[in-house]
PDB file of C-alpha atoms and ligand atoms in Angstrom:
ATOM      1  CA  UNK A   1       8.293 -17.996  -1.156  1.00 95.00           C
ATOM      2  CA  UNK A   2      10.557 -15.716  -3.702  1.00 97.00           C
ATOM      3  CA  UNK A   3      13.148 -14.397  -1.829  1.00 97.00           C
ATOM      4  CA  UNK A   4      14.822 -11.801  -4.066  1.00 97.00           C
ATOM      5  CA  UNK A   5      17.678  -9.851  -2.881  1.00 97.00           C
ATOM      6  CA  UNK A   6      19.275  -6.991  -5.037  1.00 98.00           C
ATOM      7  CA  UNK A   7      21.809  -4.287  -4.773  1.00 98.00           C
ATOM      8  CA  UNK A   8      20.361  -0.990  -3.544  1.00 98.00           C
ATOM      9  CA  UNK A   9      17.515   0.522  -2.535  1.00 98.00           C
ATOM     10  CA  UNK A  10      16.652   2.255  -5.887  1.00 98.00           C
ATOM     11  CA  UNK A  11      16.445  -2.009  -7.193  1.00 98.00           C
ATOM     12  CA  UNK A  12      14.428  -2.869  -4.337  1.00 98.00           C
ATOM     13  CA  UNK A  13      11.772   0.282  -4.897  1.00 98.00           C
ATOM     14  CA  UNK A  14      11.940  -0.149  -8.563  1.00 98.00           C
ATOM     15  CA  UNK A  15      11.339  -3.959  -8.808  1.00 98.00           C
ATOM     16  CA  UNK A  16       8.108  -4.313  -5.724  1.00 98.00           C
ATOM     17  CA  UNK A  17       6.887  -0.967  -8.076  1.00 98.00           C
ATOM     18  CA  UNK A  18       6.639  -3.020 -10.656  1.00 98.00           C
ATOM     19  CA  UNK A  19       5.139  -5.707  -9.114  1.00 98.00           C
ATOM     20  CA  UNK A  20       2.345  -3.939  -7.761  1.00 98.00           C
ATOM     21  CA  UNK A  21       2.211  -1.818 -11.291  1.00 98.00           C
ATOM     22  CA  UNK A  22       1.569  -5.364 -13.073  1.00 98.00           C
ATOM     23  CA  UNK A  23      -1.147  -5.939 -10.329  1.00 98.00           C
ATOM     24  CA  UNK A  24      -3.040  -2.684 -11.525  1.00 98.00           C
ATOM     25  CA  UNK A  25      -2.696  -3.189 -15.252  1.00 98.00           C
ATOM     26  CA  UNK A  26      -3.662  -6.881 -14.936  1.00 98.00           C
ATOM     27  CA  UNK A  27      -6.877  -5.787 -12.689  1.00 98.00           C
ATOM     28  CA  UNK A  28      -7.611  -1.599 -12.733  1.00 98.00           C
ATOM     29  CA  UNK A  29     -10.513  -2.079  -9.695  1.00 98.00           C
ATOM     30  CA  UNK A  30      -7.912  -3.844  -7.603  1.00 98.00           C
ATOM     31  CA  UNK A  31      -7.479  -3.884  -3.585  1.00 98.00           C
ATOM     32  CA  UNK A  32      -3.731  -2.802  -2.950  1.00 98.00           C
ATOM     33  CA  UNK A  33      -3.075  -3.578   1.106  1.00 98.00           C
ATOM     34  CA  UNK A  34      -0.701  -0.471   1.800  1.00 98.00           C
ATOM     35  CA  UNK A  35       2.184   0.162   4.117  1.00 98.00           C
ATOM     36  CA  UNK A  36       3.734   3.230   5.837  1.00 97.00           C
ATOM     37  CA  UNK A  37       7.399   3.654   7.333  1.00 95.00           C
ATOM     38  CA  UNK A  38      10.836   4.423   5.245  1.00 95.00           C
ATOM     39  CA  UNK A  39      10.582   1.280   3.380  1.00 98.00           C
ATOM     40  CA  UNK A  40       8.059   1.972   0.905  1.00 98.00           C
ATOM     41  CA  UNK A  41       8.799   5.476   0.114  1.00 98.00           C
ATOM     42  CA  UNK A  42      10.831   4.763  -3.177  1.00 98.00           C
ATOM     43  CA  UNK A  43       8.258   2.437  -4.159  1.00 98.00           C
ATOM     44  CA  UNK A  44       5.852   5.055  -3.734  1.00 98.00           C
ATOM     45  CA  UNK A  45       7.681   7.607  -5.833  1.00 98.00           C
ATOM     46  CA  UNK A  46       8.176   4.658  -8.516  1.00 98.00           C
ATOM     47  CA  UNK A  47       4.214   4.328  -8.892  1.00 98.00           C
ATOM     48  CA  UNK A  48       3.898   8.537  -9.135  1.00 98.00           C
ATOM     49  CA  UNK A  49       6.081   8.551 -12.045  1.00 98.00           C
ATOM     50  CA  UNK A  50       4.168   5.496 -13.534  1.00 98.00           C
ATOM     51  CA  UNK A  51       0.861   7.353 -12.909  1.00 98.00           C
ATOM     52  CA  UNK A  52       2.743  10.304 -14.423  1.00 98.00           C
ATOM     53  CA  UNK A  53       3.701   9.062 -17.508  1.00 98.00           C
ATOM     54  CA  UNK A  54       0.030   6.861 -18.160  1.00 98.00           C
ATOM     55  CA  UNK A  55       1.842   3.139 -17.397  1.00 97.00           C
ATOM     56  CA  UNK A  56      -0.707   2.847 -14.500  1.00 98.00           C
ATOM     57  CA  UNK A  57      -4.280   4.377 -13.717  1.00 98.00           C
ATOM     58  CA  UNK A  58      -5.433   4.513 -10.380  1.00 98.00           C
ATOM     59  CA  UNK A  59      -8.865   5.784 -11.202  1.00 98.00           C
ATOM     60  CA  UNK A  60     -10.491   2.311 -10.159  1.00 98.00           C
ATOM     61  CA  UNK A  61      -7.856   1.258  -7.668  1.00 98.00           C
ATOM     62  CA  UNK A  62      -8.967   0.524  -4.117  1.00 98.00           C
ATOM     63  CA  UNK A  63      -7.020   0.839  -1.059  1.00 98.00           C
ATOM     64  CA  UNK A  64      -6.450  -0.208   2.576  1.00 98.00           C
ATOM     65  CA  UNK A  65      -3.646   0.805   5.115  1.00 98.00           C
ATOM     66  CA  UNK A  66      -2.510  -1.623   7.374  1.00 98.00           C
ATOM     67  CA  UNK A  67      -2.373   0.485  10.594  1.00 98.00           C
ATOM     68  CA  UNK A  68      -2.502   3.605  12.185  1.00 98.00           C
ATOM     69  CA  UNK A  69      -1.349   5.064  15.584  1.00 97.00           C
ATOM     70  CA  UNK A  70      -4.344   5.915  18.338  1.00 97.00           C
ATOM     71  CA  UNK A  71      -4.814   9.585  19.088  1.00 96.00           C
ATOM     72  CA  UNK A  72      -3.518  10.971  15.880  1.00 96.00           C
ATOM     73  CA  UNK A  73      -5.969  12.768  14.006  1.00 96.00           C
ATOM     74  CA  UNK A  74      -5.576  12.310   9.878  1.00 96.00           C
ATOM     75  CA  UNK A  75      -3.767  15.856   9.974  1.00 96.00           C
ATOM     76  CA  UNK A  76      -1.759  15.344  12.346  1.00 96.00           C
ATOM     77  CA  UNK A  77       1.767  14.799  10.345  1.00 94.00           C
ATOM     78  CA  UNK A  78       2.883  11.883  11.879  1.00 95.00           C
ATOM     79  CA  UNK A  79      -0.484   9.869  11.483  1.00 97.00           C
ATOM     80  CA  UNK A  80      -0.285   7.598   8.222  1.00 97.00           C
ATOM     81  CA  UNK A  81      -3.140   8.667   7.082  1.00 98.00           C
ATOM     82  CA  UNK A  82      -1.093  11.820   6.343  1.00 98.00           C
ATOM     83  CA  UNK A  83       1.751  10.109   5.579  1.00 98.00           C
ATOM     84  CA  UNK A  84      -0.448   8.100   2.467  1.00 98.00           C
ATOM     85  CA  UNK A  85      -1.513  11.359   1.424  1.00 98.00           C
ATOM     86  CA  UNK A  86       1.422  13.028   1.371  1.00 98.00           C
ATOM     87  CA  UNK A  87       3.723  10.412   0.010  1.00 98.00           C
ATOM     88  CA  UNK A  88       1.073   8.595  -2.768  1.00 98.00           C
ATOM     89  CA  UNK A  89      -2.697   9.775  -2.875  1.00 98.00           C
ATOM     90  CA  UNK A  90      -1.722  13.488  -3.284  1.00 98.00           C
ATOM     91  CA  UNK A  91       0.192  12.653  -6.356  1.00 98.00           C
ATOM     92  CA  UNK A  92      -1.722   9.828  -8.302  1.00 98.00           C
ATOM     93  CA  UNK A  93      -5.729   9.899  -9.289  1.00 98.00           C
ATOM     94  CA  UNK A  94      -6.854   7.708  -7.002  1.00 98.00           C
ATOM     95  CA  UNK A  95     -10.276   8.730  -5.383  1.00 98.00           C
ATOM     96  CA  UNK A  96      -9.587   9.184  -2.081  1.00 98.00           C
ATOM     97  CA  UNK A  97     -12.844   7.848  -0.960  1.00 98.00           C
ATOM     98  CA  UNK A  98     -11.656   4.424  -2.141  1.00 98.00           C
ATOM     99  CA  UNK A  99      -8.646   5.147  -0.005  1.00 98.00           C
ATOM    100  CA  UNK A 100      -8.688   2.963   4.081  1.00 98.00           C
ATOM    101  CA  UNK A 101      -7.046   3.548   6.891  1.00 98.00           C
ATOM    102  CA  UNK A 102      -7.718   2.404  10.072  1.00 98.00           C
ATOM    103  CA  UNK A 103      -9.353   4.954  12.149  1.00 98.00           C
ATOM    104  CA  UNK A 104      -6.959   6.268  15.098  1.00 97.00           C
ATOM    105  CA  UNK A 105      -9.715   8.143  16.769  1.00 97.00           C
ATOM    106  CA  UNK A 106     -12.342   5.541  17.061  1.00 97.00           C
ATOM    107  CA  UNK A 107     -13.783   5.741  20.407  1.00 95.00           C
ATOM    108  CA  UNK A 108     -14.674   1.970  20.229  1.00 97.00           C
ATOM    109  CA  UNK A 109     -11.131   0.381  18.982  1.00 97.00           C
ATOM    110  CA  UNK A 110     -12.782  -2.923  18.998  1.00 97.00           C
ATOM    111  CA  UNK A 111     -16.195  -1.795  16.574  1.00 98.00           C
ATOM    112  CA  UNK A 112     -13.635   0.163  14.176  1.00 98.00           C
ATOM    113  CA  UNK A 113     -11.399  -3.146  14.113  1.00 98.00           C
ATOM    114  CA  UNK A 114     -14.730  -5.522  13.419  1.00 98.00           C
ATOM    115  CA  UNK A 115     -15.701  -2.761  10.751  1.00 98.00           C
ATOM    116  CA  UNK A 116     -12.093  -2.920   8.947  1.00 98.00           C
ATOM    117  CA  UNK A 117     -12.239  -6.430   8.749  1.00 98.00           C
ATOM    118  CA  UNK A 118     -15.865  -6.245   7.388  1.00 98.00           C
ATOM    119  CA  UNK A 119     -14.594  -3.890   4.596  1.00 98.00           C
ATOM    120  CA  UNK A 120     -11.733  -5.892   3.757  1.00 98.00           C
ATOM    121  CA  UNK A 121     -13.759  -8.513   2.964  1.00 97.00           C
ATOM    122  CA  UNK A 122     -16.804  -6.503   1.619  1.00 98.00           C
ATOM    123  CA  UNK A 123     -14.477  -5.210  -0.858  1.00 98.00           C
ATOM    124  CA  UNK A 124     -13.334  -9.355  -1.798  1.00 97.00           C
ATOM    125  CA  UNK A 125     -10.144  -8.936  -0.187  1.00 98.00           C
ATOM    126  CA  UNK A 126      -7.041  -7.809  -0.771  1.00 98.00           C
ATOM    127  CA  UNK A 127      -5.400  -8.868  -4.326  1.00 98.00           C
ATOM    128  CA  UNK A 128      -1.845  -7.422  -3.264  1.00 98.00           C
ATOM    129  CA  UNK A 129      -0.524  -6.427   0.570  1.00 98.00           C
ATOM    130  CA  UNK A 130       2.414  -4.465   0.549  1.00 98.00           C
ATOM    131  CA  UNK A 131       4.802  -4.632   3.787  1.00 98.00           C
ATOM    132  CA  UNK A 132       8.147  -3.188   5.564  1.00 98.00           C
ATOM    133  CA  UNK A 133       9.199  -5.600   8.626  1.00 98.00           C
ATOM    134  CA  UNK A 134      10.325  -3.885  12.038  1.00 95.00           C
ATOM    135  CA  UNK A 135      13.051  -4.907  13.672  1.00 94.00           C
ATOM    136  CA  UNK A 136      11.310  -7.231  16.182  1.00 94.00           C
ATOM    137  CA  UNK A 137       9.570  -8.841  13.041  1.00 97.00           C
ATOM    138  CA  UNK A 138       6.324  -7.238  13.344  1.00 96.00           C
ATOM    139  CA  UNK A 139       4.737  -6.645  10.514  1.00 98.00           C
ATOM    140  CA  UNK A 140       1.887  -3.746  10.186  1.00 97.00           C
ATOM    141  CA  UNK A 141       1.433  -3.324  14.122  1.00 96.00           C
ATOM    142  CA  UNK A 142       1.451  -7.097  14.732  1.00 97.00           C
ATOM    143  CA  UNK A 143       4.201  -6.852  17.457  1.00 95.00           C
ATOM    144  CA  UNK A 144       5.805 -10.164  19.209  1.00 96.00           C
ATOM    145  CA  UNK A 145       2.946 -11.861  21.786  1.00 94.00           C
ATOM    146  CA  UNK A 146       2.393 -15.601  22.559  1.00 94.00           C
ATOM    147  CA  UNK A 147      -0.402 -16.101  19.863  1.00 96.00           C
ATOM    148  CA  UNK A 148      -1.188 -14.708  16.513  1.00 97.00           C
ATOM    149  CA  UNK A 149      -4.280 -11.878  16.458  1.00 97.00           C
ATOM    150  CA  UNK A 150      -6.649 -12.567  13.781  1.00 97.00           C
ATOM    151  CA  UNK A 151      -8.627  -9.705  13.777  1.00 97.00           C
ATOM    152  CA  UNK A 152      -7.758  -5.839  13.297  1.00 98.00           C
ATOM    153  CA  UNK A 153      -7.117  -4.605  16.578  1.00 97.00           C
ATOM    154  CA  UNK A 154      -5.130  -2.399  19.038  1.00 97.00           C
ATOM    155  CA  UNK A 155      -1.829  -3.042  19.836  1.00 96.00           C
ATOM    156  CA  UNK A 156       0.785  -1.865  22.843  1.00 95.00           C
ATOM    157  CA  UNK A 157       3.538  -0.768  20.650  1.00 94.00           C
ATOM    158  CA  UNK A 158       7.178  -2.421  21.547  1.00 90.00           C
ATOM    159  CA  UNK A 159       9.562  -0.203  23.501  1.00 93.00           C
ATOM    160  CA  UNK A 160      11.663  -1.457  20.505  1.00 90.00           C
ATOM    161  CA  UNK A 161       9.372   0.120  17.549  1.00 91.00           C
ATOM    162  CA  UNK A 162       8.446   3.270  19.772  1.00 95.00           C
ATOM    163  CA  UNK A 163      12.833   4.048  19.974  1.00 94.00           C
ATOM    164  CA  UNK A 164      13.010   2.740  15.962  1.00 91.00           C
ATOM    165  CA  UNK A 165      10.153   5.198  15.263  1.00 92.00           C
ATOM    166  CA  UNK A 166      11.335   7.517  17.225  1.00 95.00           C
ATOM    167  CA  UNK A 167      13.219   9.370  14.532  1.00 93.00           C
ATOM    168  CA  UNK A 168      10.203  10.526  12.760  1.00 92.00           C
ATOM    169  CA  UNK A 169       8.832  12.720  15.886  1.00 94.00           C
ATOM    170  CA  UNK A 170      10.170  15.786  17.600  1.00 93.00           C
ATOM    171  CA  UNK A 171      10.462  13.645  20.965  1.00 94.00           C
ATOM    172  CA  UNK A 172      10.248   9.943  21.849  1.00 96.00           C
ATOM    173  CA  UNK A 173       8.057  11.090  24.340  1.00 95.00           C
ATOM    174  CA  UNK A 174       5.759  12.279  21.553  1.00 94.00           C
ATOM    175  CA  UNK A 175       5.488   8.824  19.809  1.00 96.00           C
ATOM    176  CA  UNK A 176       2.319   7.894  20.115  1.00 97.00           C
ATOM    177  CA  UNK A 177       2.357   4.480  22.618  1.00 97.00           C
ATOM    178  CA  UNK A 178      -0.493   1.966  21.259  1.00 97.00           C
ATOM    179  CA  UNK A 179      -1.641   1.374  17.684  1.00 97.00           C
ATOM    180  CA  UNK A 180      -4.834   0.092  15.492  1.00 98.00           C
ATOM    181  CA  UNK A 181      -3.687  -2.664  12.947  1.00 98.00           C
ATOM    182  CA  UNK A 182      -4.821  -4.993  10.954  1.00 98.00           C
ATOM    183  CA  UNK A 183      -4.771  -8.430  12.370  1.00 97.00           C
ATOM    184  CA  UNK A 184      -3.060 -11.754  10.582  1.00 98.00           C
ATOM    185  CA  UNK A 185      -6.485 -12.878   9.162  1.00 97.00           C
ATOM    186  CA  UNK A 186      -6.887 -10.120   6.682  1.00 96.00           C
ATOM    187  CA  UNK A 187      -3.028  -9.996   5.804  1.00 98.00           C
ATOM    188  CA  UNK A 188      -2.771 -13.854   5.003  1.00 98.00           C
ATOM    189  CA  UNK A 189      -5.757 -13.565   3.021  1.00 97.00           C
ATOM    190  CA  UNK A 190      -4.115 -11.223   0.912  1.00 98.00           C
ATOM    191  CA  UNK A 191      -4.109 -13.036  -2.699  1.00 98.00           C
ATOM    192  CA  UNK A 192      -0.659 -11.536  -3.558  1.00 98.00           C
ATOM    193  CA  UNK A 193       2.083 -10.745  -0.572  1.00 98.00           C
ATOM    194  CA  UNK A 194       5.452  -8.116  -1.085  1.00 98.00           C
ATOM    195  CA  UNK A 195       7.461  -7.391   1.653  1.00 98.00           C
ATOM    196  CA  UNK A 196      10.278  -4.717   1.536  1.00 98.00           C
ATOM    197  CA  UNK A 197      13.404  -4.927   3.681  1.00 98.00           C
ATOM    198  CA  UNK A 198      16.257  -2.390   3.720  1.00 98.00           C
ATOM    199  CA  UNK A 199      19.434  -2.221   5.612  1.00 98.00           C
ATOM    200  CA  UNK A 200      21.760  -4.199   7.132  1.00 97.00           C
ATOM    201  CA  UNK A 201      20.159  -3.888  10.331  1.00 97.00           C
ATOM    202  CA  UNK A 202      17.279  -5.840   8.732  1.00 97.00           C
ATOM    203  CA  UNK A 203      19.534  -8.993   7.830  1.00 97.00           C
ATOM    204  CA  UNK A 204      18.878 -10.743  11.573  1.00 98.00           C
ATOM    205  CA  UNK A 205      15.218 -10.445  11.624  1.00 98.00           C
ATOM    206  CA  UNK A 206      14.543 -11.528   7.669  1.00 98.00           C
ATOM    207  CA  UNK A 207      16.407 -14.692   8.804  1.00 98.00           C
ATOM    208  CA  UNK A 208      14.653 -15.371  11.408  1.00 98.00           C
ATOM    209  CA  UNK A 209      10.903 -14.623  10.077  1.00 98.00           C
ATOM    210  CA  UNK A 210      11.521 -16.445   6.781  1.00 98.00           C
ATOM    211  CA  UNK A 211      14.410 -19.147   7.481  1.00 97.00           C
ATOM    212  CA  UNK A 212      13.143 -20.060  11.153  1.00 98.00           C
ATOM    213  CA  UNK A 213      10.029 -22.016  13.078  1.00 98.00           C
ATOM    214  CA  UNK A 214       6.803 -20.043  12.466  1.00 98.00           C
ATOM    215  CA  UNK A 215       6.123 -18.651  15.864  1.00 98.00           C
ATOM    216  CA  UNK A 216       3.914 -15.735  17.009  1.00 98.00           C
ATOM    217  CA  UNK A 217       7.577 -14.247  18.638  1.00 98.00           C
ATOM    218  CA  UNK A 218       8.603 -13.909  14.889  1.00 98.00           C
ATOM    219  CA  UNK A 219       5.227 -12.070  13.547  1.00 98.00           C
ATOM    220  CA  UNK A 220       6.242 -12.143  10.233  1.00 98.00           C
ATOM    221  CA  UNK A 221       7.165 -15.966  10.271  1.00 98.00           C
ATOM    222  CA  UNK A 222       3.446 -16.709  10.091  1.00 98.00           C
ATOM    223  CA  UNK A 223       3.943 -15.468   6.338  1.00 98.00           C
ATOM    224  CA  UNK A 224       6.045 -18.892   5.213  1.00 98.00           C
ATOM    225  CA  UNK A 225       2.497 -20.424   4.945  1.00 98.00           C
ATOM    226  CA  UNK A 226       1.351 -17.699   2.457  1.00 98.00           C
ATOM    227  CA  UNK A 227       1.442 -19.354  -0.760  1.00 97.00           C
ATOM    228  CA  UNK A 228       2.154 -15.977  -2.746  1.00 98.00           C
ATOM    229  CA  UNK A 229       4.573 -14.064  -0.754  1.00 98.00           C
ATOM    230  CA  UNK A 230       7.848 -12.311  -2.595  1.00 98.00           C
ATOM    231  CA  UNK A 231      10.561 -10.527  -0.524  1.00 98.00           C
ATOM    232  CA  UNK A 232      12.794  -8.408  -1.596  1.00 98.00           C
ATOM    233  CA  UNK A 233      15.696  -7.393   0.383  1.00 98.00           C
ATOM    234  CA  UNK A 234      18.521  -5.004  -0.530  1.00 98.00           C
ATOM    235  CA  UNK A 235      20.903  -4.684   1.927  1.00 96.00           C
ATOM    236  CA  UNK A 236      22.720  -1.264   1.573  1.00 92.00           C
TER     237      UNK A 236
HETATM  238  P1  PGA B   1      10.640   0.992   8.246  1.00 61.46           P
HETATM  239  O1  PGA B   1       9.544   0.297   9.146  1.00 61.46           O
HETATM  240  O2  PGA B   1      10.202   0.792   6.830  1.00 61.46           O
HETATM  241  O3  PGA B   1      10.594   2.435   8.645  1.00 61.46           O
HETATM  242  O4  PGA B   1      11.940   0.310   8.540  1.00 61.46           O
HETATM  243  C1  PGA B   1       9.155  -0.989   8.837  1.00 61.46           C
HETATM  244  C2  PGA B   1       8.101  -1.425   9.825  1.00 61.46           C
HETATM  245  O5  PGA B   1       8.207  -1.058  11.010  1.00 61.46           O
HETATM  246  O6  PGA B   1       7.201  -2.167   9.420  1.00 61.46           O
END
């Protein structure tokens, strides 16, 4: 592990950019794994500009989200398929076609898990997974539980992320209570991992994933066995 803390936020957006920049100069067809949340919005403004200014082309680039709350439809704007639209796909020429995320409507949660996964790998994997941490050390949807879920499934969201994600929607009452995300099998196959942290609030649960035992409590510690994973934390 590369565990790379820096200054601000603007360091911490500006250095995982240019990680995942190198990623789609060394490989233009790659699979970026993306993330939603706070985290990754400077990030996401970092690659714009790139795309702007002709240091990266998307034009070949694949994508797939790691989650995506149940019952919101991709216009609603709190889903994350919106959220990926409006924050990166609107703005960059990626073909949206080539752009996954888990479908929160799917009548069969179980078949439009299996299918995910079968993408995933149809597509040879993921060469870089991008991800923020939550405060109980979930990462994606993976939330706490007594055992590690390979597979992309649903997930009974925390009463701790529903309050954290609270702020985003008019009401908690309006945040949505279960999720779709992509299981541990299809994150630690990731060739490439990058996960964001920001704030000070942050500092307990970093320690714990990625200086404690590996335990399914700690979602993220499962990631101290990836052999490619690079954190960077800024703490203000
Ligand atoms: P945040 O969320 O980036 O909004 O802090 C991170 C997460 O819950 O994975």
């Amino acid at each position: 592990m590369k565990f790379i803390k820096v200054n601000n936020y603007e360091e911490m957006s500006a250095k995982a950019a240019e990680i995942i920049a190198a990623q789609i100069t060394l490989k233009p067809n790659c699979v970026l794994g993306l993330a939603t949340g706070s985290t990754p919005v400077g990030i996401y403004k970092n690659l714009i500009e790139k795309n702007k200014n002709g240091v990266i082309d998307f034009s070949e680039v694949t994508s797939v989200n790691l989650d995506e709350y149940i019952g919101l439809t991709p216009e609603n704007d709190q889903s994350y398929r919106y959220f990926m639209n409006n924050n990166l796909f609107n703005h960059v020429n990626i073909n949206k076609e080539k752009t996954f995320v888990p479908n929160g409507m799917a009548q069969d949660t179980a078949k439009e898990g299996a299918d995910y996964d079968a993408r995933i790998k149809a597509l040879g994997g993921i060469d870089i997974q991008l991800l923020g941490i939550g405060l109980d050390g979930h990462i994606g949807f993976n939330e706490p539980d007594s055992c590690f879920t390979k597979e992309t499934h649903e997930v009974k969201l925390d009463e701790s992320t529903i309050v954290a994600n609270s702020r985003f929607f008019a009401s908690i009452d309006d945040v949505p209570k279960s999720a779709i995300t992509m299981g541990m099998g299809s994150i630690m196959s990731a060739k490439k991992v990058l996960l964001v942290a920001n704030g000070e609030n942050k500092r307990e649960i970093l320690e714990k994933a990625f200086f404690g035992p590996i335990t399914p409590e700690v979602p993220a510690s499962i990631l101290q066995l990836h052999n490619d994973l690079v954190v960077i934390y800024s703490e203000k």
